[in-house]
GROMACS .gro file of C-alpha atoms in nm:
model
  387
    1MET     CA    1   0.026   0.023  -0.018
    2ARG     CA    2   0.083   0.359   0.031
    3VAL     CA    3   0.061   0.584   0.231
    4ARG     CA    4   0.192   1.009   0.295
    5LEU     CA    5   0.169   1.163   0.601
    6SER     CA    6  -0.203   1.382   0.650
    7LEU     CA    7  -0.323   1.670   0.769
    8ASN     CA    8  -0.376   1.636   1.111
    9CYS     CA    9  -0.052   1.424   1.171
   10PRO     CA   10   0.111   1.687   1.440
   11PHE     CA   11   0.505   1.626   1.407
   12SER     CA   12   0.669   1.597   1.112
   13GLU     CA   13   0.794   1.284   1.132
   14LEU     CA   14   0.728   0.910   1.173
   15SER     CA   15   0.842   0.561   1.222
   16VAL     CA   16   0.630   0.315   1.108
   17GLY     CA   17   0.811   0.002   1.176
   18ASN     CA   18   1.073  -0.180   0.983
   19GLY     CA   19   1.272   0.110   0.942
   20ILE     CA   20   1.084   0.305   0.752
   21VAL     CA   21   0.975   0.672   0.836
   22ILE     CA   22   0.758   0.871   0.658
   23LYS     CA   23   0.864   1.257   0.622
   24ARG     CA   24   0.655   1.586   0.593
   25GLY     CA   25   0.629   1.636   0.197
   26GLN     CA   26   0.718   1.340   0.131
   27GLY     CA   27   0.494   1.199  -0.159
   28TRP     CA   28   0.311   0.856  -0.125
   29ILE     CA   29   0.593   0.607   0.015
   30GLU     CA   30   0.558   0.216  -0.051
   31THR     CA   31   0.494  -0.029   0.279
   32GLU     CA   32   0.353  -0.301   0.424
   33GLU     CA   33   0.076  -0.272   0.656
   34THR     CA   34   0.262  -0.263   0.988
   35LYS     CA   35   0.094  -0.209   1.308
   36GLU     CA   36   0.250   0.113   1.321
   37VAL     CA   37   0.122   0.225   0.949
   38ARG     CA   38  -0.292   0.006   1.037
   39GLU     CA   39  -0.229   0.231   1.431
   40SER     CA   40  -0.149   0.590   1.189
   41ILE     CA   41  -0.448   0.536   0.978
   42ASP     CA   42  -0.700   0.487   1.237
   43LYS     CA   43  -0.561   0.862   1.401
   44GLY     CA   44  -0.587   1.027   1.152
   45PHE     CA   45  -0.206   1.034   1.106
   46LEU     CA   46  -0.162   0.827   0.714
   47GLU     CA   47  -0.336   0.906   0.430
   48PHE     CA   48  -0.348   0.568   0.223
   49GLU     CA   49  -0.430   0.493  -0.091
   50GLY     CA   50  -0.599   0.165  -0.162
   51ARG     CA   51  -0.840   0.062   0.149
   52PRO     CA   52  -0.594  -0.204   0.385
   53GLU     CA   53  -0.696  -0.500   0.484
   54LYS     CA   54  -0.945  -0.475   0.791
   55LYS     CA   55  -0.833  -0.701   1.031
   56LYS     CA   56  -1.087  -0.755   1.314
   57ASP     CA   57  -1.043  -0.552   1.637
   58LYS     CA   58  -1.214  -0.701   1.975
   59LYS     CA   59  -1.216  -0.367   2.126
   60LYS     CA   60  -1.390  -0.212   1.846
   61GLU     CA   61  -1.755  -0.177   1.900
   62LYS     CA   62  -2.031  -0.180   1.666
   63THR     CA   63  -2.258   0.025   1.667
   64ASP     CA   64  -2.515  -0.047   1.472
   65LYS     CA   65  -2.710   0.261   1.509
   66GLY     CA   66  -2.762   0.378   1.134
   67GLU     CA   67  -2.660   0.521   0.785
   68VAL     CA   68  -2.402   0.778   0.733
   69TRP     CA   69  -2.529   1.026   0.528
   70VAL     CA   70  -2.387   1.329   0.296
   71PHE     CA   71  -2.568   1.594   0.150
   72ALA     CA   72  -2.494   1.575  -0.215
   73GLU     CA   73  -2.490   1.942  -0.312
   74THR     CA   74  -2.542   2.027  -0.606
   75GLN     CA   75  -2.455   2.392  -0.822
   76HIS     CA   76  -2.480   2.496  -1.166
   77GLY     CA   77  -2.592   2.165  -1.262
   78LYS     CA   78  -2.369   1.936  -1.090
   79ILE     CA   79  -2.180   1.791  -0.815
   80SER     CA   80  -2.014   2.050  -0.562
   81ARG     CA   81  -1.673   1.829  -0.576
   82VAL     CA   82  -1.638   1.849  -0.155
   83VAL     CA   83  -1.952   1.575  -0.242
   84LEU     CA   84  -1.732   1.315  -0.381
   85GLU     CA   85  -1.482   1.443  -0.109
   86LEU     CA   86  -1.717   1.378   0.108
   87LEU     CA   87  -1.837   1.001  -0.031
   88GLY     CA   88  -1.489   0.942   0.007
   89LYS     CA   89  -1.432   0.964   0.393
   90GLY     CA   90  -1.778   0.834   0.438
   91LYS     CA   91  -1.699   0.556   0.240
   92GLU     CA   92  -1.429   0.430   0.498
   93ILE     CA   93  -1.620   0.584   0.836
   94SER     CA   94  -1.894   0.393   0.717
   95GLY     CA   95  -1.641   0.080   0.704
   96GLU     CA   96  -1.556   0.117   1.060
   97LEU     CA   97  -1.873   0.111   1.105
   98ASP     CA   98  -2.029  -0.131   0.996
   99ALA     CA   99  -2.293   0.035   0.810
  100LYS     CA  100  -2.415   0.154   0.472
  101LEU     CA  101  -2.340   0.513   0.355
  102ALA     CA  102  -2.618   0.740   0.197
  103ALA     CA  103  -2.623   0.997  -0.005
  104VAL     CA  104  -2.933   1.239   0.026
  105LEU     CA  105  -2.987   1.380  -0.304
  106ILE     CA  106  -3.219   1.712  -0.346
  107THR     CA  107  -3.289   1.820  -0.690
  108GLU     CA  108  -3.536   1.912  -0.932
  109LYS     CA  109  -3.492   1.586  -1.172
  110ASP     CA  110  -3.284   1.349  -1.082
  111GLU     CA  111  -2.897   1.336  -1.282
  112PHE     CA  112  -2.755   1.222  -1.086
  113SER     CA  113  -2.788   0.921  -0.834
  114LYS     CA  114  -2.600   0.657  -1.054
  115GLU     CA  115  -2.290   0.959  -1.057
  116LEU     CA  116  -2.351   0.912  -0.673
  117ILE     CA  117  -2.307   0.603  -0.627
  118SER     CA  118  -2.019   0.547  -0.876
  119TYR     CA  119  -1.782   0.739  -0.599
  120GLY     CA  120  -1.899   0.520  -0.328
  121ALA     CA  121  -2.285   0.562  -0.246
  122ASP     CA  122  -2.468   0.285  -0.140
  123LYS     CA  123  -2.798   0.379  -0.144
  124VAL     CA  124  -2.887   0.754  -0.199
  125TYR     CA  125  -3.236   0.906  -0.159
  126VAL     CA  126  -3.341   1.115  -0.403
  127ILE     CA  127  -3.660   1.408  -0.325
  128GLU     CA  128  -3.728   1.548  -0.667
  129ASP     CA  129  -3.924   1.853  -0.711
  130ALA     CA  130  -3.974   2.095  -0.953
  131ARG     CA  131  -3.988   2.395  -0.680
  132LEU     CA  132  -3.634   2.265  -0.507
  133LYS     CA  133  -3.450   2.352  -0.895
  134ASN     CA  134  -3.296   2.664  -0.704
  135TYR     CA  135  -3.162   2.592  -0.319
  136ASP     CA  136  -3.428   2.747  -0.046
  137THR     CA  137  -3.331   2.734   0.316
  138GLU     CA  138  -3.689   2.653   0.417
  139ALA     CA  139  -3.795   2.382   0.224
  140TYR     CA  140  -3.427   2.214   0.224
  141THR     CA  141  -3.421   2.257   0.585
  142LYS     CA  142  -3.840   2.112   0.628
  143VAL     CA  143  -3.695   1.856   0.326
  144VAL     CA  144  -3.326   1.664   0.539
  145SER     CA  145  -3.480   1.650   0.882
  146GLU     CA  146  -3.786   1.474   0.800
  147SER     CA  147  -3.586   1.274   0.636
  148ILE     CA  148  -3.305   1.208   0.885
  149LYS     CA  149  -3.668   1.177   1.129
  150LYS     CA  150  -3.798   0.916   0.937
  151TYR     CA  151  -3.451   0.680   0.868
  152ASN     CA  152  -3.257   0.799   1.206
  153PRO     CA  153  -2.894   0.814   1.015
  154GLN     CA  154  -2.598   0.788   1.240
  155ILE     CA  155  -2.337   1.085   1.064
  156VAL     CA  156  -2.486   1.315   0.825
  157LEU     CA  157  -2.182   1.514   0.705
  158TYR     CA  158  -2.240   1.833   0.469
  159GLY     CA  159  -1.954   2.111   0.288
  160ALA     CA  160  -1.882   2.348   0.436
  161THR     CA  161  -1.977   2.584   0.141
  162HIS     CA  162  -2.206   2.829   0.163
  163ILE     CA  163  -2.546   2.633   0.159
  164GLY     CA  164  -2.397   2.390   0.383
  165ARG     CA  165  -2.344   2.650   0.665
  166ASP     CA  166  -2.685   2.775   0.557
  167LEU     CA  167  -2.844   2.449   0.592
  168ALA     CA  168  -2.653   2.227   0.908
  169PRO     CA  169  -2.674   2.459   1.167
  170ARG     CA  170  -3.112   2.518   1.057
  171ILE     CA  171  -3.090   2.144   1.109
  172ALA     CA  172  -2.905   2.072   1.390
  173ARG     CA  173  -3.167   2.286   1.567
  174ARG     CA  174  -3.510   2.153   1.404
  175ILE     CA  175  -3.399   1.805   1.516
  176ASP     CA  176  -3.233   1.841   1.902
  177THR     CA  177  -2.935   1.765   1.805
  178GLY     CA  178  -2.537   1.880   1.751
  179LEU     CA  179  -2.318   2.039   1.503
  180THR     CA  180  -1.925   1.995   1.469
  181ALA     CA  181  -1.869   2.348   1.151
  182ASP     CA  182  -1.523   2.330   0.917
  183CYS     CA  183  -1.395   2.043   1.038
  184THR     CA  184  -1.050   1.909   0.862
  185GLY     CA  185  -1.053   1.535   1.019
  186LEU     CA  186  -1.342   1.316   1.123
  187ASP     CA  187  -1.208   0.972   1.262
  188ILE     CA  188  -1.393   0.698   1.436
  189THR     CA  189  -1.289   0.594   1.776
  190GLU     CA  190  -1.228   0.262   1.930
  191LYS     CA  191  -1.600   0.368   2.081
  192GLY     CA  192  -1.716   0.351   1.715
  193GLU     CA  193  -1.756   0.772   1.826
  194LEU     CA  194  -1.725   1.066   1.557
  195LEU     CA  195  -1.400   1.264   1.655
  196GLN     CA  196  -1.490   1.549   1.474
  197THR     CA  197  -1.144   1.738   1.421
  198ARG     CA  198  -1.108   2.109   1.372
  199PRO     CA  199  -0.885   2.439   1.385
  200ALA     CA  200  -0.938   2.657   1.713
  201PHE     CA  201  -0.853   3.025   1.862
  202GLY     CA  202  -0.752   3.166   1.551
  203GLY     CA  203  -0.545   2.842   1.376
  204ASN     CA  204  -0.329   2.855   1.637
  205LEU     CA  205  -0.433   2.489   1.800
  206MET     CA  206  -0.636   2.179   1.667
  207ALA     CA  207  -0.956   2.101   1.875
  208GLN     CA  208  -1.073   1.717   1.829
  209ILE     CA  209  -1.498   1.651   1.932
  210LEU     CA  210  -1.752   1.487   2.058
  211CYS     CA  211  -2.092   1.471   1.968
  212LYS     CA  212  -2.317   1.329   2.229
  213LYS     CA  213  -2.651   1.350   2.052
  214MET     CA  214  -2.784   1.168   1.777
  215PRO     CA  215  -2.675   1.192   1.429
  216LYS     CA  216  -2.316   1.347   1.512
  217MET     CA  217  -2.333   1.568   1.186
  218SER     CA  218  -2.017   1.768   1.046
  219THR     CA  219  -1.960   2.080   0.776
  220VAL     CA  220  -1.651   1.984   0.611
  221ARG     CA  221  -1.401   2.176   0.494
  222PRO     CA  222  -1.371   2.162   0.104
  223GLY     CA  223  -1.008   2.048  -0.001
  224VAL     CA  224  -0.925   1.809   0.320
  225MET     CA  225  -1.021   1.544   0.180
  226GLN     CA  226  -0.930   1.321  -0.085
  227ILE     CA  227  -1.181   1.196  -0.389
  228PRO     CA  228  -1.222   0.830  -0.437
  229SER     CA  229  -1.185   0.662  -0.751
  230HIS     CA  230  -1.487   0.664  -0.988
  231ASP     CA  231  -1.623   0.351  -1.060
  232GLY     CA  232  -1.929   0.366  -1.283
  233LYS     CA  233  -1.981  -0.063  -1.241
  234ARG     CA  234  -2.098   0.043  -0.917
  235HIS     CA  235  -2.429  -0.055  -0.786
  236GLY     CA  236  -2.647   0.160  -0.533
  237GLU     CA  237  -3.052   0.159  -0.440
  238ILE     CA  238  -3.209   0.465  -0.542
  239ILE     CA  239  -3.482   0.532  -0.274
  240LYS     CA  240  -3.762   0.803  -0.399
  241LEU     CA  241  -3.864   1.018  -0.092
  242ASP     CA  242  -4.217   1.238  -0.069
  243VAL     CA  243  -4.191   1.451   0.273
  244GLY     CA  244  -4.520   1.657   0.175
  245LEU     CA  245  -4.350   1.992   0.085
  246SER     CA  246  -4.606   2.294   0.018
  247GLU     CA  247  -4.634   2.611  -0.108
  248LYS     CA  248  -4.562   2.740   0.271
  249ASP     CA  249  -4.254   2.552   0.335
  250PHE     CA  250  -4.096   2.773   0.103
  251GLY     CA  251  -3.967   3.068   0.252
  252ILE     CA  252  -3.895   3.269  -0.060
  253SER     CA  253  -3.980   3.319  -0.429
  254LEU     CA  254  -3.729   3.325  -0.710
  255LYS     CA  255  -3.768   3.590  -0.980
  256GLU     CA  256  -3.470   3.609  -1.141
  257SER     CA  257  -3.113   3.478  -1.118
  258ALA     CA  258  -2.767   3.609  -1.306
  259LYS     CA  259  -2.447   3.574  -1.273
  260SER     CA  260  -2.250   3.838  -1.118
  261ALA     CA  261  -2.000   4.024  -1.352
  262LYS     CA  262  -1.687   3.934  -1.100
  263LYS     CA  263  -1.471   3.686  -1.140
  264VAL     CA  264  -1.584   3.371  -0.843
  265ILE     CA  265  -1.256   3.286  -0.620
  266ASN     CA  266  -1.244   2.927  -0.613
  267LEU     CA  267  -0.910   2.789  -0.466
  268GLU     CA  268  -1.065   2.424  -0.379
  269GLU     CA  269  -1.163   2.320  -0.709
  270ALA     CA  270  -0.833   2.453  -0.888
  271GLU     CA  271  -0.616   2.247  -1.044
  272VAL     CA  272  -0.292   2.525  -1.031
  273ILE     CA  273  -0.278   2.836  -0.782
  274VAL     CA  274   0.009   3.080  -0.742
  275SER     CA  275  -0.011   3.186  -0.408
  276GLY     CA  276   0.185   3.531  -0.274
  277GLY     CA  277   0.307   3.596   0.108
  278ARG     CA  278   0.493   3.855   0.215
  279GLY     CA  279   0.863   3.825   0.049
  280LEU     CA  280   0.653   3.982  -0.199
  281GLY     CA  281   0.753   4.318  -0.040
  282ASP     CA  282   0.476   4.517  -0.045
  283LYS     CA  283   0.074   4.595  -0.215
  284GLU     CA  284   0.193   4.622  -0.534
  285ASN     CA  285   0.445   4.394  -0.617
  286PHE     CA  286   0.248   4.201  -0.554
  287HIS     CA  287  -0.047   4.263  -0.781
  288LYS     CA  288   0.201   4.332  -1.019
  289LEU     CA  289   0.336   3.978  -0.982
  290VAL     CA  290   0.128   3.755  -0.921
  291PRO     CA  291  -0.130   3.813  -1.138
  292ALA     CA  292   0.075   3.808  -1.439
  293LEU     CA  293   0.189   3.467  -1.340
  294ALA     CA  294  -0.160   3.280  -1.258
  295LYS     CA  295  -0.285   3.435  -1.584
  296LYS     CA  296   0.012   3.284  -1.789
  297LEU     CA  297  -0.030   2.926  -1.580
  298ASP     CA  298  -0.395   2.980  -1.631
  299ALA     CA  299  -0.426   2.949  -1.212
  300GLU     CA  300  -0.624   3.128  -0.917
  301ILE     CA  301  -0.475   3.383  -0.693
  302GLY     CA  302  -0.406   3.221  -0.389
  303ALA     CA  303  -0.254   3.458  -0.053
  304SER     CA  304  -0.111   3.354   0.303
  305ARG     CA  305  -0.225   3.497   0.640
  306ALA     CA  306   0.048   3.766   0.580
  307ALA     CA  307  -0.044   3.925   0.251
  308VAL     CA  308  -0.441   3.945   0.378
  309ASP     CA  309  -0.335   4.083   0.688
  310SER     CA  310  -0.130   4.333   0.538
  311GLY     CA  311  -0.407   4.430   0.231
  312TRP     CA  312  -0.268   4.305  -0.034
  313ILE     CA  313  -0.567   4.109  -0.105
  314GLU     CA  314  -0.881   3.975   0.042
  315LYS     CA  315  -0.916   3.744   0.224
  316ASN     CA  316  -1.117   3.495   0.026
  317HIS     CA  317  -0.775   3.460  -0.156
  318GLN     CA  318  -0.646   3.295   0.198
  319VAL     CA  319  -0.450   2.941   0.237
  320GLY     CA  320  -0.438   2.788   0.573
  321GLN     CA  321  -0.581   2.660   0.904
  322THR     CA  322  -0.791   3.026   0.902
  323GLY     CA  323  -0.817   3.022   0.567
  324LYS     CA  324  -0.884   2.801   0.228
  325THR     CA  325  -0.786   2.424   0.235
  326VAL     CA  326  -0.683   2.356  -0.111
  327ARG     CA  327  -0.580   1.999  -0.299
  328PRO     CA  328  -0.457   2.138  -0.653
  329ARG     CA  329  -0.200   1.973  -0.916
  330VAL     CA  330   0.033   2.227  -0.873
  331TYR     CA  331   0.079   2.464  -0.641
  332LEU     CA  332   0.313   2.752  -0.608
  333ALA     CA  333   0.442   2.979  -0.304
  334LEU     CA  334   0.565   3.257  -0.342
  335GLY     CA  335   0.757   3.459  -0.050
  336ILE     CA  336   0.616   3.189   0.202
  337SER     CA  337   0.786   3.137   0.443
  338GLY     CA  338   0.572   2.807   0.550
  339ALA     CA  339   0.403   2.898   0.881
  340ILE     CA  340   0.183   2.594   0.990
  341GLN     CA  341  -0.110   2.794   0.978
  342HIS     CA  342  -0.091   2.823   0.553
  343LYS     CA  343   0.071   2.431   0.568
  344ALA     CA  344  -0.197   2.299   0.722
  345GLY     CA  345  -0.442   2.449   0.379
  346MET     CA  346  -0.145   2.375   0.137
  347GLN     CA  347  -0.006   2.068   0.225
  348ASN     CA  348  -0.194   1.785   0.048
  349SER     CA  349  -0.174   1.999  -0.306
  350ASP     CA  350   0.026   1.694  -0.498
  351LEU     CA  351   0.323   1.888  -0.681
  352ILE     CA  352   0.410   2.224  -0.402
  353ILE     CA  353   0.699   2.461  -0.555
  354ALA     CA  354   0.846   2.684  -0.378
  355VAL     CA  355   1.029   3.027  -0.361
  356ASN     CA  356   1.170   3.188  -0.139
  357LYS     CA  357   1.550   3.361  -0.038
  358ASP     CA  358   1.581   3.220   0.310
  359SER     CA  359   1.712   2.880   0.287
  360SER     CA  360   1.563   2.817   0.674
  361ALA     CA  361   1.164   2.897   0.531
  362PRO     CA  362   1.014   2.622   0.674
  363ILE     CA  363   0.808   2.614   0.351
  364PHE     CA  364   1.107   2.397   0.167
  365LYS     CA  365   1.046   2.114   0.460
  366ILE     CA  366   0.712   2.039   0.240
  367ALA     CA  367   0.769   2.151  -0.132
  368ASP     CA  368   0.844   1.858  -0.368
  369TYR     CA  369   1.100   2.143  -0.547
  370GLY     CA  370   1.239   2.457  -0.376
  371ILE     CA  371   1.402   2.761  -0.520
  372ILE     CA  372   1.670   2.974  -0.345
  373ALA     CA  373   1.578   3.301  -0.493
  374ASP     CA  374   1.401   3.622  -0.496
  375VAL     CA  375   1.039   3.594  -0.591
  376ASN     CA  376   1.113   4.013  -0.684
  377GLU     CA  377   1.341   3.890  -0.941
  378PHE     CA  378   1.253   3.528  -1.035
  379ILE     CA  379   0.866   3.534  -1.140
  380PRO     CA  380   0.961   3.788  -1.426
  381ALA     CA  381   1.241   3.593  -1.519
  382LEU     CA  382   1.016   3.285  -1.517
  383ILE     CA  383   0.731   3.484  -1.684
  384GLU     CA  384   0.899   3.586  -1.983
  385GLU     CA  385   1.092   3.231  -2.025
  386LEU     CA  386   0.691   3.108  -2.015
  387LYS     CA  387   0.626   3.344  -2.342
   0.00000   0.00000   0.00000
């Protein structure tokens, strides 16, 4: 199997037996499934490719308290990326609990159930209604709440998107349970409880939270979990639900929708991110160099907290524990020192390229390629080479 250090591992390196030590930024490592590897996976310190063979654990209690659910948010005619990420984690969790994984899909017309099954869902609960084409807080709250009351899942996961952050707290209040918001890690304890990890106190520490009430509910940051492999041959159950919606259940009446002329920042789904930090010197250099290189690479623009706090760029570009968590194919860290809060938001990128004139900058410890240079000289030279 192949493993690497996860976002939740507090150590820069980890011994996994047989003399193998996995270091931060080392990428995927081939290893045998040793006791240390299994324990590290259980603790959330390691990510793995290919589900390891399960061994029966006499200490772990079976819960058998219902299914694991993922709210299948759709936007602009497709399933949100974070839903696929949650199906991957949900499959892992449901396997630990010997439970089924189900998706809850609210839609005008079901065009997504098969895709949800191909990414790991065993069941899809579908609520079809032409009036549910656009998100409506009141109607969606009733649909999901009534579905939860009817089927009693033990865990319900939502993406920490604008919709998820609006919907999940209302459902928690409606069904009288707790909610852990903005999680960056989910694990199952020896007692079969959901252990939820999220940044706290401005990202200066990671809090681990257990909820006593059922179902356990979490919103999870996009970009934190890995998307599972697509398997178009999978089969699952599709269950159509009718919760008896009436006109009074709809809080708004949408007359018209229009796209904003302003470009929407979508760091969580970006393939390439060019991210700038304090090493650029000032706001003028940041806006002169970072957007120019991002344009050349067809990339989104990211930033460190230092750049955002200095007023060089808006907060919706910030990457890190108090910003966005990203997992692009390529992440360019330009003039970013690599504070632990920033690394927590980008260290799972497939390829990290760091440029910094300080050879001792922590960012080099997780970079796949490190370049010791002044970014104000490096970026113009790179742009010139790309012409």
